Coordinates of C-alpha atoms in Angstrom, one line a residue:
M254 CA 123.8 110.1 123.3
D255 CA 120.3 111.2 122.4
M256 CA 118.3 109.7 119.5
R257 CA 119.3 112.4 117.1
E258 CA 123.0 111.6 117.7
Q259 CA 122.2 107.9 117.4
V260 CA 120.7 108.5 113.9
V261 CA 123.9 110.4 112.9
R262 CA 126.0 107.5 114.2
F263 CA 123.8 105.1 112.2
S264 CA 124.6 107.1 109.0
Q265 CA 128.3 107.1 109.9
L266 CA 128.3 103.3 110.3
L267 CA 126.8 102.9 106.8
Q268 CA 129.5 105.2 105.4
E269 CA 132.3 103.3 107.3
N270 CA 131.1 100.1 105.7
G271 CA 131.1 101.6 102.2
L272 CA 127.4 101.7 102.0
A273 CA 125.2 104.5 100.6
I274 CA 123.0 106.2 103.1
D275 CA 120.2 106.5 100.5
D276 CA 120.1 102.7 100.2
F277 CA 118.9 102.3 103.8
E278 CA 115.8 103.3 105.8
L279 CA 115.5 103.6 109.5
N280 CA 111.8 103.0 110.2
V281 CA 110.2 103.9 113.5
D282 CA 106.7 105.3 114.0
G283 CA 106.0 108.4 116.0
E284 CA 104.6 106.7 119.1
T285 CA 107.5 104.2 119.2
F286 CA 110.0 107.1 118.8
R287 CA 108.5 108.8 121.8
Q288 CA 108.7 105.6 123.8
I289 CA 112.3 105.1 122.9
S290 CA 113.2 108.7 123.5
S291 CA 111.6 108.5 127.0
G292 CA 113.5 105.2 127.8
E293 CA 110.4 103.0 127.6
G294 CA 111.9 101.1 124.7
G295 CA 110.5 99.9 121.4
T296 CA 111.4 98.3 118.1
L297 CA 112.9 100.0 115.1
E298 CA 113.6 98.5 111.7
V299 CA 116.6 99.0 109.4
H300 CA 115.7 98.3 105.8
C301 CA 118.1 98.0 102.9
R302 CA 116.3 99.1 99.8
T303 CA 118.8 97.4 97.4
S304 CA 118.6 93.9 98.9
G305 CA 115.1 94.1 100.4
V306 CA 116.4 92.9 103.8
G307 CA 114.9 94.4 106.9
I308 CA 116.0 93.7 110.4
E309 CA 114.2 94.8 113.6
Y310 CA 116.2 95.9 116.6
D311 CA 115.0 96.4 120.2
C312 CA 115.9 99.8 121.4
D313 CA 115.6 101.2 124.9
G314 CA 116.9 104.7 124.0
S315 CA 120.5 103.8 124.6
P316 CA 122.9 103.5 121.6
S317 CA 123.3 99.7 122.2
W318 CA 121.3 99.0 119.0
L319 CA 124.1 100.6 117.0
D320 CA 126.5 97.9 118.2
R321 CA 124.1 95.2 116.9
I322 CA 123.7 97.0 113.5
A323 CA 127.5 97.3 113.2
A324 CA 127.9 93.6 113.8
D325 CA 125.1 92.8 111.2
L326 CA 126.7 95.1 108.7
A327 CA 130.1 93.5 109.2
A328 CA 128.5 90.0 108.9
G329 CA 126.8 91.0 105.6
K330 CA 123.3 90.4 107.0
F331 CA 121.9 93.1 104.7
D332 CA 123.2 91.6 101.6
K333 CA 120.9 89.6 99.3
G334 CA 120.9 86.0 100.1
A335 CA 122.6 86.5 103.5

């Protein structure tokens, strides 16, 4: 699964959890994106605009970060006061 497909899956995870895509940002700068895409790894941030919660995830280019996001969404970690 390439990074483009991973971003699509990220959007699907939000929808599956009843969350609005527009309430979230996936932040990664250009250099880090190139590193992740080439398998070097880097850090990306998922930020919830409504709660203000941002969580950083290590990413090596594989979709494993999506499992961690799914677990955090299920645990309510992006909710205010979580």
